[in-house]
């Protein structure tokens, strides 16, 4: 039994020495730049982030402005229509959803107006 344990310890110590990343010289290398590997939409997103556009897909919340008919809250979109959710009251527990179409301002039930504006796609 002692012979078997000694042999296992010797084999495991040898494996640890041979397979160690520090022993092979890979411990000093870092991962490559993500821009070298990125393609397609991911590459466009990384380029937009580098150029200073921190919201390339318009996912951030748009704060309501005055929201009158003369100066509606502007909602950017790359398409002809977009669905918008309005939290009408500060203490509201529900969201009022409405479709916005290009060129037609729309009024929510609470009285706020929204208008779709054109944005260039990524």
Short mmCIF file of N, CA and C in Angstrom, two decimals, residues 107-112:
data_model
loop_
_atom_site.label_atom_id
_atom_site.label_comp_id
_atom_site.label_asym_id
_atom_site.label_seq_id
_atom_site.Cartn_x
_atom_site.Cartn_y
_atom_site.Cartn_z
N UNK A 107 -50.48 61.19 -27.77
CA UNK A 107 -50.77 61.61 -26.40
C UNK A 107 -51.08 60.39 -25.55
N UNK A 108 -50.48 60.35 -24.37
CA UNK A 108 -50.75 59.28 -23.41
C UNK A 108 -52.03 59.63 -22.64
N UNK A 109 -52.54 58.67 -21.89
CA UNK A 109 -53.75 58.90 -21.09
C UNK A 109 -53.53 59.97 -20.03
N UNK A 110 -52.29 60.11 -19.56
CA UNK A 110 -51.99 61.09 -18.51
C UNK A 110 -51.83 62.51 -19.06
N UNK A 111 -51.75 62.66 -20.37
CA UNK A 111 -51.65 63.99 -20.97
C UNK A 111 -50.28 64.31 -21.56
N UNK A 112 -49.29 63.47 -21.36
CA UNK A 112 -47.96 63.70 -21.94
C UNK A 112 -47.96 63.34 -23.42
#
